[in-house]
Amino acid sequence: MSSTWHILGAGSLGSLWACRLARAGKAVRLILRDGQRLQAYQQAGGLTLVEQDQPRHYAIPAETAQAHGPIHRLLVACKAYDAAAAIAGVAARLADDAEVLLLQNGLGSQDEVADLVPRARCIFASSTEGAFREGDWQVRFAGHGFNWLGDPRNPAVPAWFDDLHEAAIPGEWTVDILTRLWRKLALNCAINPLTVLHDCQNGGLLGHLDEVDALCAELAQLLRRCGQPQAAVELNEEVQRVIVATAANYSSMYQDVRAGRRTEVHYLLGHACRAAGRHGLQLPALERLQQRLVDNLRLRGLPCD
C-alpha cells in the first residue's frame, strides 16, 4: 500500500494537517479543485503555516482530481456540504484497499461519502483543533486541541496511525467515535445558532442561559433516544464550560454568516431535527431554533440547507 497522504480540501484544517505531515517527512499530495487553482498554488510555491507568529513554507506537491494514479489514503478536509461531491470527483482513483479519513463537522456527510465509496474503509474524525486561513495558501494555527478517530464498522487501529504522533498531530483511536461526534453535534447545536441569532461572541450566551438550558434538555433527550446515552451525560454543564472557556471567540457558524458563506446547518441543527422526526420526538425548543435560524439565513440571502 502506498504511504502517500492525499489531502482533498486545502482549507484551514486540510492545510494544517498537510503542513505537519510534510514537516515530519511524510509523503503528502494536495488535490485541488481544478487547473486554475492548481496554477495559483504553483505560483505561490506551496503552503505557509504560521505558528506562534512564525511563518514556515512547505512546497507540497499538488494535482487536480483528474490526475492519474491510485489513491490509497485520502484525508477529506472540505466542508460537510462539499464532501460528497468532492469524493465523487476522485472515487474512480480510489484503490481497492483505500482508507478515507473524514474530517467534517456534524453528522450525515460521513454516511453520504461512505455510500459513494462502498469498497473504501471510511474513518470518522472529530477535531477540536483551531486554524484559519489568513490568505490563499496561508493558514494560522489558532488553537491547540485534539483529534479523535474511529471506524464504527471496524475497531482495528490503521497501520498509518503512528504517522499522526510523528507529525505532532494529537490524536487518539476510539471505538466510540459516534459518541464523540454526537456529543460535538449537540454542543454545536446549543451554541452556534444562538450566537448567530443574538449576534454575539460565545460569551454573550451567558445572558441567554434560559435558552441554552432548554436546548440542552431537549438535546440530551434526543441523544438518549438515538442510542447515545453517554453523549448526553452532563451535556448542559459542558456547554456552559465551553461558553466560558471560549467567551471571547466567535463560533464557526457566526464567522460563516458574517463572511456571507454557506453554513453547515444541514449537518448540525438540521441533522438533529431530522433525527428527532425519525424517532417521533417533539422537541419544541429545537424546532423553534431551527426555524428562527432558517429565517435569519434567508433574510441574509444565505442558503438554509
Short mmCIF file of C-alpha atoms in Angstrom, two decimals:
data_model
loop_
_atom_site.label_atom_id
_atom_site.label_comp_id
_atom_site.label_asym_id
_atom_site.label_seq_id
_atom_site.Cartn_x
_atom_site.Cartn_y
_atom_site.Cartn_z
CA MET A 1 0.00 0.00 0.00
CA SER A 2 1.24 3.49 -0.85
CA SER A 3 2.16 5.61 2.17
CA THR A 4 1.20 8.89 0.46
CA TRP A 5 -1.33 11.13 2.20
CA HIS A 6 -3.64 12.60 -0.43
CA ILE A 7 -5.46 15.61 1.01
CA LEU A 8 -8.71 16.78 -0.55
CA GLY A 9 -9.56 20.30 0.59
CA ALA A 10 -6.79 22.86 1.11
CA GLY A 11 -8.74 24.96 3.59
CA SER A 12 -7.69 25.62 7.16
CA LEU A 13 -7.66 22.12 8.66
CA GLY A 14 -6.57 20.39 5.45
CA SER A 15 -3.62 22.75 5.15
CA LEU A 16 -2.77 22.34 8.83
CA TRP A 17 -2.64 18.55 8.52
CA ALA A 18 -0.72 18.74 5.22
CA CYS A 19 1.99 21.01 6.64
CA ARG A 20 2.53 18.97 9.80
CA LEU A 21 2.71 15.69 7.88
CA ALA A 22 5.13 17.19 5.34
CA ARG A 23 7.27 18.65 8.16
CA ALA A 24 7.56 15.13 9.61
CA GLY A 25 8.85 13.83 6.28
CA LYS A 26 5.64 12.09 5.21
CA ALA A 27 4.68 11.94 1.55
CA VAL A 28 1.81 14.40 1.01
CA ARG A 29 -0.09 15.47 -2.10
CA LEU A 30 -2.84 18.08 -2.24
CA ILE A 31 -5.82 17.52 -4.52
CA LEU A 32 -7.12 20.86 -5.79
CA ARG A 33 -10.43 21.74 -7.39
CA ASP A 34 -9.32 22.50 -10.95
CA GLY A 35 -6.45 23.59 -13.16
CA GLN A 36 -6.93 27.25 -12.28
CA ARG A 37 -6.50 26.57 -8.57
CA LEU A 38 -3.52 24.32 -9.30
CA GLN A 39 -1.87 27.08 -11.32
CA ALA A 40 -2.44 29.61 -8.50
CA TYR A 41 -0.98 27.17 -6.00
CA GLN A 42 2.07 26.50 -8.13
CA GLN A 43 2.67 30.24 -8.45
CA ALA A 44 2.60 30.51 -4.64
CA GLY A 45 5.08 27.65 -4.45
CA GLY A 46 3.33 25.78 -1.66
CA LEU A 47 1.57 26.28 1.66
CA THR A 48 2.59 28.57 4.50
CA LEU A 49 1.83 27.59 8.10
CA VAL A 50 2.02 30.30 10.78
CA GLU A 51 2.64 29.02 14.31
CA GLN A 52 3.30 31.39 17.21
CA ASP A 53 3.69 34.20 14.65
CA GLN A 54 6.45 32.25 12.84
CA PRO A 55 5.65 31.51 9.17
CA ARG A 56 7.14 28.44 7.53
CA HIS A 57 6.77 27.45 3.90
CA TYR A 58 6.12 23.91 2.65
CA ALA A 59 6.49 23.08 -1.05
CA ILE A 60 3.93 20.26 -1.02
CA PRO A 61 3.15 18.68 -4.42
CA ALA A 62 -0.35 19.22 -5.74
CA GLU A 63 -2.61 17.89 -8.50
CA THR A 64 -6.22 18.05 -9.63
CA ALA A 65 -8.82 15.37 -9.05
CA GLN A 66 -8.45 14.37 -12.71
CA ALA A 67 -4.78 13.38 -12.28
CA HIS A 68 -3.84 9.74 -12.82
CA GLY A 69 -2.61 7.28 -10.24
CA PRO A 70 -4.32 5.36 -7.44
CA ILE A 71 -5.18 6.85 -4.05
CA HIS A 72 -4.70 4.56 -1.05
CA ARG A 73 -5.10 7.07 1.78
CA LEU A 74 -7.29 10.14 1.47
CA LEU A 75 -7.98 12.86 4.01
CA VAL A 76 -11.22 14.69 3.13
CA ALA A 77 -10.96 18.09 4.80
CA CYS A 78 -13.58 20.14 2.94
CA LYS A 79 -16.85 21.44 4.38
CA ALA A 80 -19.59 18.91 5.16
CA TYR A 81 -21.79 20.15 2.31
CA ASP A 82 -18.95 19.70 -0.21
CA ALA A 83 -17.74 16.28 0.94
CA ALA A 84 -19.94 14.03 -1.22
CA ALA A 85 -19.30 15.99 -4.43
CA ALA A 86 -15.58 16.15 -3.67
CA ILE A 87 -15.28 12.41 -3.10
CA ALA A 88 -17.29 11.70 -6.25
CA GLY A 89 -14.62 13.54 -8.22
CA VAL A 90 -11.87 11.15 -7.09
CA ALA A 91 -13.85 7.95 -6.46
CA ALA A 92 -12.57 6.31 -9.65
CA ARG A 93 -8.98 6.72 -8.41
CA LEU A 94 -9.52 5.02 -5.04
CA ALA A 95 -7.64 1.73 -4.72
CA ASP A 96 -9.47 -1.37 -3.52
CA ASP A 97 -7.72 -1.06 -0.15
CA ALA A 98 -8.31 2.69 0.15
CA GLU A 99 -8.82 4.33 3.52
CA VAL A 100 -10.75 7.62 3.63
CA LEU A 101 -10.48 9.92 6.67
CA LEU A 102 -13.45 12.24 7.08
CA LEU A 103 -12.77 15.48 8.97
CA GLN A 104 -16.23 17.06 8.64
CA ASN A 105 -18.34 18.87 11.23
CA GLY A 106 -21.67 17.45 12.28
CA LEU A 107 -23.26 14.21 11.12
CA GLY A 108 -24.71 13.00 7.85
CA SER A 109 -21.92 13.81 5.41
CA GLN A 110 -19.94 10.77 6.59
CA ASP A 111 -22.72 8.42 5.50
CA GLU A 112 -23.13 10.30 2.21
CA VAL A 113 -19.44 9.69 1.44
CA ALA A 114 -19.49 6.07 2.60
CA ASP A 115 -22.43 5.33 0.28
CA LEU A 116 -20.43 6.67 -2.69
CA VAL A 117 -17.31 4.57 -1.98
CA PRO A 118 -18.61 1.28 -0.54
CA ARG A 119 -15.30 -0.55 -1.05
CA ALA A 120 -13.24 2.00 0.90
CA ARG A 121 -12.73 1.98 4.64
CA CYS A 122 -14.22 5.23 5.96
CA ILE A 123 -12.72 6.57 9.17
CA PHE A 124 -14.57 9.31 11.03
CA ALA A 125 -12.77 12.11 12.88
CA SER A 126 -13.79 14.64 15.50
CA SER A 127 -11.42 17.57 15.94
CA THR A 128 -11.19 20.43 18.41
CA GLU A 129 -8.13 21.97 16.75
CA GLY A 130 -8.36 25.55 15.56
CA ALA A 131 -6.93 27.05 12.39
CA PHE A 132 -7.94 29.75 9.97
CA ARG A 133 -6.83 30.94 6.57
CA GLU A 134 -5.06 34.29 6.53
CA GLY A 135 -4.94 34.30 2.75
CA ASP A 136 -4.69 31.99 -0.20
CA TRP A 137 -2.37 29.10 0.70
CA GLN A 138 -1.59 30.53 4.15
CA VAL A 139 -3.05 29.15 7.37
CA ARG A 140 -2.57 30.15 11.02
CA PHE A 141 -2.61 27.51 13.74
CA ALA A 142 -5.04 29.20 16.11
CA GLY A 143 -5.64 26.76 18.93
CA HIS A 144 -4.24 23.52 20.22
CA GLY A 145 -6.87 20.84 20.51
CA PHE A 146 -7.27 17.14 19.94
CA ASN A 147 -8.42 14.67 17.30
CA TRP A 148 -10.40 11.50 17.90
CA LEU A 149 -10.57 8.98 15.06
CA GLY A 150 -12.53 5.76 14.72
CA ASP A 151 -14.36 3.41 12.41
CA PRO A 152 -17.85 2.36 13.56
CA ARG A 153 -17.57 -0.83 11.48
CA ASN A 154 -14.01 -1.89 12.30
CA PRO A 155 -12.25 -1.33 15.65
CA ALA A 156 -8.77 -2.19 14.31
CA VAL A 157 -6.23 0.65 14.50
CA PRO A 158 -4.92 1.54 10.99
CA ALA A 159 -1.26 0.82 10.21
CA TRP A 160 -0.59 4.51 9.49
CA PHE A 161 -1.82 5.79 12.85
CA ASP A 162 1.73 6.36 14.14
CA ASP A 163 2.13 8.97 11.38
CA LEU A 164 -0.02 11.31 13.47
CA HIS A 165 2.22 11.02 16.51
CA GLU A 166 5.33 11.51 14.39
CA ALA A 167 3.75 14.62 12.83
CA ALA A 168 2.79 16.05 16.25
CA ILE A 169 -0.91 15.76 15.37
CA PRO A 170 -2.55 15.00 18.74
CA GLY A 171 -4.85 12.06 18.19
CA GLU A 172 -6.43 9.01 19.76
CA TRP A 173 -8.11 5.99 18.21
CA THR A 174 -11.51 5.35 19.77
CA VAL A 175 -14.12 2.65 19.27
CA ASP A 176 -16.74 5.20 20.41
CA ILE A 177 -16.27 7.72 17.60
CA LEU A 178 -20.04 8.09 17.10
CA THR A 179 -20.43 9.11 20.76
CA ARG A 180 -17.77 11.79 20.18
CA LEU A 181 -19.47 13.04 17.03
CA TRP A 182 -22.94 13.14 18.60
CA ARG A 183 -21.58 14.97 21.65
CA LYS A 184 -19.86 17.57 19.47
CA LEU A 185 -23.00 17.95 17.35
CA ALA A 186 -25.04 18.64 20.49
CA LEU A 187 -22.50 21.23 21.71
CA ASN A 188 -22.60 22.95 18.33
CA CYS A 189 -26.41 22.94 18.25
CA ALA A 190 -26.61 24.50 21.72
CA ILE A 191 -24.10 27.27 20.98
CA ASN A 192 -23.58 28.14 17.32
CA PRO A 193 -27.12 29.04 16.18
CA LEU A 194 -27.72 31.23 19.24
CA THR A 195 -24.53 33.22 18.59
CA VAL A 196 -25.88 33.99 15.10
CA LEU A 197 -29.35 34.93 16.34
CA HIS A 198 -28.05 37.09 19.21
CA ASP A 199 -25.16 38.46 17.10
CA CYS A 200 -22.60 37.76 19.82
CA GLN A 201 -19.39 36.08 20.85
CA ASN A 202 -19.77 32.76 22.65
CA GLY A 203 -19.58 34.55 25.99
CA GLY A 204 -22.65 36.60 25.07
CA LEU A 205 -24.74 33.47 25.64
CA LEU A 206 -24.19 33.86 29.38
CA GLY A 207 -27.00 36.38 29.11
CA HIS A 208 -29.28 33.78 27.47
CA LEU A 209 -28.77 30.74 29.71
CA ASP A 210 -32.53 30.00 29.89
CA GLU A 211 -32.46 29.31 26.14
CA VAL A 212 -29.26 27.29 26.46
CA ASP A 213 -30.70 25.19 29.29
CA ALA A 214 -33.90 24.42 27.35
CA LEU A 215 -31.91 23.35 24.29
CA CYS A 216 -29.57 21.15 26.32
CA ALA A 217 -32.50 19.38 27.97
CA GLU A 218 -34.01 18.55 24.57
CA LEU A 219 -30.66 17.61 23.01
CA ALA A 220 -29.92 15.22 25.88
CA GLN A 221 -33.34 13.63 25.32
CA LEU A 222 -32.53 13.25 21.61
CA LEU A 223 -29.11 11.72 22.28
CA ARG A 224 -30.62 9.09 24.58
CA ARG A 225 -33.32 8.26 22.02
CA CYS A 226 -30.64 7.89 19.32
CA GLY A 227 -28.78 5.31 21.41
CA GLN A 228 -26.09 7.70 22.63
CA PRO A 229 -26.69 7.96 26.40
CA GLN A 230 -23.01 8.65 27.14
CA ALA A 231 -23.09 11.69 24.87
CA ALA A 232 -25.96 13.08 26.96
CA VAL A 233 -24.20 12.89 30.34
CA GLU A 234 -23.78 16.37 31.89
CA LEU A 235 -24.34 18.00 28.49
CA ASN A 236 -25.61 21.28 29.96
CA GLU A 237 -22.60 21.55 32.28
CA GLU A 238 -20.16 21.02 29.42
CA VAL A 239 -21.94 23.51 27.17
CA GLN A 240 -21.64 26.16 29.88
CA ARG A 241 -17.95 25.30 30.41
CA VAL A 242 -17.33 25.73 26.67
CA ILE A 243 -19.17 29.06 26.64
CA VAL A 244 -16.99 30.36 29.49
CA ALA A 245 -13.74 28.91 28.15
CA THR A 246 -14.32 30.35 24.65
CA ALA A 247 -16.11 33.53 25.76
CA ALA A 248 -14.03 35.81 23.52
CA ASN A 249 -14.39 33.57 20.45
CA TYR A 250 -16.91 33.75 17.63
CA SER A 251 -18.45 30.40 16.68
CA SER A 252 -17.65 28.94 13.27
CA MET A 253 -21.28 29.41 12.19
CA TYR A 254 -21.18 33.07 13.26
CA GLN A 255 -17.98 33.56 11.27
CA ASP A 256 -19.51 31.91 8.19
CA VAL A 257 -22.62 34.09 8.38
CA ARG A 258 -20.66 37.31 8.87
CA ALA A 259 -18.47 36.42 5.87
CA GLY A 260 -21.54 35.67 3.72
CA ARG A 261 -20.60 31.99 3.44
CA ARG A 262 -22.84 28.96 3.44
CA THR A 263 -23.12 27.39 6.91
CA GLU A 264 -23.11 23.70 7.83
CA VAL A 265 -26.58 23.97 9.41
CA HIS A 266 -27.87 20.97 7.40
CA TYR A 267 -25.34 18.68 9.13
CA LEU A 268 -25.67 20.24 12.59
CA LEU A 269 -29.05 21.57 13.71
CA GLY A 270 -30.74 20.13 10.62
CA HIS A 271 -29.40 16.64 11.35
CA ALA A 272 -30.60 16.85 14.96
CA CYS A 273 -34.11 17.91 13.91
CA ARG A 274 -34.33 15.19 11.24
CA ALA A 275 -33.23 12.57 13.79
CA ALA A 276 -35.91 13.80 16.20
CA GLY A 277 -38.50 13.48 13.44
CA ARG A 278 -37.45 9.92 12.63
CA HIS A 279 -37.85 8.97 16.30
CA GLY A 280 -41.18 10.78 16.65
CA LEU A 281 -39.76 13.16 19.27
CA GLN A 282 -41.42 16.51 19.85
CA LEU A 283 -38.63 18.97 20.69
CA PRO A 284 -40.25 22.43 20.53
CA ALA A 285 -37.21 24.50 21.59
CA LEU A 286 -35.01 22.81 18.98
CA GLU A 287 -37.66 23.17 16.26
CA ARG A 288 -38.17 26.87 17.06
CA LEU A 289 -34.41 27.41 16.97
CA GLN A 290 -34.13 25.82 13.54
CA GLN A 291 -36.99 27.94 12.17
CA ARG A 292 -35.50 31.16 13.59
CA LEU A 293 -32.10 30.29 12.12
CA VAL A 294 -33.55 29.42 8.71
CA ASP A 295 -35.49 32.72 8.67
CA ASN A 296 -32.32 34.61 9.64
CA LEU A 297 -30.25 32.97 6.90
CA ARG A 298 -32.95 33.68 4.29
CA LEU A 299 -33.05 37.34 5.27
CA ARG A 300 -29.31 37.48 4.66
CA GLY A 301 -29.67 35.75 1.29
CA LEU A 302 -27.70 32.71 2.50
CA PRO A 303 -28.54 29.05 1.82
CA CYS A 304 -30.52 27.45 4.64
CA ASP A 305 -29.84 23.81 3.78
#
